[in-house]
Amino acid sequence: MSALTLTPNLSGHDDLYQSLVALHEGLSEEDSLKVWAKLALLLANHIGDRRVIEAAIAAARPAA
């Protein structure tokens, strides 16, 4: 992988969204934040390309 894909590239996105919502059901805010962090680190490890991950971080950050 050499560039971050910003165009739709996922099938079943509604099902994935429901899985993400279910991931947080019954968790405290603190535990929910920990789960987000763990998921982000797992996905970053899977991607394995620091440039792509840094591009995703920049794209996700709200504009000032």
mmCIF file of C-alpha atoms in Angstrom:
data_model
loop_
_atom_site.group_PDB
_atom_site.id
_atom_site.type_symbol
_atom_site.label_atom_id
_atom_site.label_comp_id
_atom_site.label_asym_id
_atom_site.label_seq_id
_atom_site.Cartn_x
_atom_site.Cartn_y
_atom_site.Cartn_z
ATOM 1 C CA MET A 1 0.000 0.000 0.000
ATOM 2 C CA SER A 2 1.436 3.353 -0.913
ATOM 3 C CA ALA A 3 -1.433 5.838 -0.695
ATOM 4 C CA LEU A 4 -4.497 6.293 1.452
ATOM 5 C CA THR A 5 -7.724 5.377 -0.341
ATOM 6 C CA LEU A 6 -10.329 8.081 0.304
ATOM 7 C CA THR A 7 -12.963 6.890 -2.162
ATOM 8 C CA PRO A 8 -15.560 4.295 -1.110
ATOM 9 C CA ASN A 9 -13.819 0.907 -1.063
ATOM 10 C CA LEU A 10 -15.952 -1.223 1.232
ATOM 11 C CA SER A 11 -18.960 -3.428 0.656
ATOM 12 C CA GLY A 12 -21.456 -3.990 3.431
ATOM 13 C CA HIS A 13 -20.693 -0.650 5.036
ATOM 14 C CA ASP A 14 -24.042 -0.565 6.870
ATOM 15 C CA ASP A 15 -23.292 -3.937 8.472
ATOM 16 C CA LEU A 16 -19.833 -2.744 9.441
ATOM 17 C CA TYR A 17 -21.327 0.382 11.015
ATOM 18 C CA GLN A 18 -23.682 -1.796 13.062
ATOM 19 C CA SER A 19 -20.720 -3.903 14.212
ATOM 20 C CA LEU A 20 -18.902 -0.748 15.320
ATOM 21 C CA VAL A 21 -21.964 0.454 17.221
ATOM 22 C CA ALA A 22 -22.392 -2.964 18.864
ATOM 23 C CA LEU A 23 -18.729 -2.928 19.876
ATOM 24 C CA HIS A 24 -19.496 -0.101 22.315
ATOM 25 C CA GLU A 25 -22.784 -1.373 23.741
ATOM 26 C CA GLY A 26 -22.692 -1.637 27.513
ATOM 27 C CA LEU A 27 -19.245 -0.054 27.837
ATOM 28 C CA SER A 28 -18.387 2.929 29.977
ATOM 29 C CA GLU A 29 -17.030 5.984 28.170
ATOM 30 C CA GLU A 30 -13.533 5.096 29.395
ATOM 31 C CA ASP A 31 -13.783 1.498 28.163
ATOM 32 C CA SER A 32 -15.278 2.676 24.873
ATOM 33 C CA LEU A 33 -12.287 4.966 24.293
ATOM 34 C CA LYS A 34 -9.931 2.091 25.104
ATOM 35 C CA VAL A 35 -11.720 -0.109 22.556
ATOM 36 C CA TRP A 36 -11.382 2.619 19.887
ATOM 37 C CA ALA A 37 -7.669 2.922 20.632
ATOM 38 C CA LYS A 38 -7.166 -0.842 20.497
ATOM 39 C CA LEU A 39 -9.074 -1.110 17.219
ATOM 40 C CA ALA A 40 -7.046 1.745 15.712
ATOM 41 C CA LEU A 41 -3.768 0.090 16.726
ATOM 42 C CA LEU A 42 -4.863 -3.305 15.390
ATOM 43 C CA LEU A 43 -5.832 -1.777 12.051
ATOM 44 C CA ALA A 44 -2.622 0.285 11.901
ATOM 45 C CA ASN A 45 -0.610 -2.872 12.482
ATOM 46 C CA HIS A 46 -2.549 -4.638 9.736
ATOM 47 C CA ILE A 47 -1.960 -1.759 7.285
ATOM 48 C CA GLY A 48 1.713 -1.747 8.171
ATOM 49 C CA ASP A 49 2.586 1.355 6.128
ATOM 50 C CA ARG A 50 3.418 4.344 8.309
ATOM 51 C CA ARG A 51 2.872 6.832 5.456
ATOM 52 C CA VAL A 52 -0.645 5.540 4.864
ATOM 53 C CA ILE A 53 -1.411 5.609 8.581
ATOM 54 C CA GLU A 54 -0.078 9.180 8.930
ATOM 55 C CA ALA A 55 -2.206 10.223 5.932
ATOM 56 C CA ALA A 56 -5.270 8.664 7.592
ATOM 57 C CA ILE A 57 -4.508 10.513 10.837
ATOM 58 C CA ALA A 58 -4.275 13.799 8.938
ATOM 59 C CA ALA A 59 -7.506 13.090 7.023
ATOM 60 C CA ALA A 60 -9.402 12.183 10.202
ATOM 61 C CA ARG A 61 -8.375 15.267 12.174
ATOM 62 C CA PRO A 62 -10.972 18.059 12.077
ATOM 63 C CA ALA A 63 -9.909 21.254 10.344
ATOM 64 C CA ALA A 64 -8.915 24.020 12.741
#
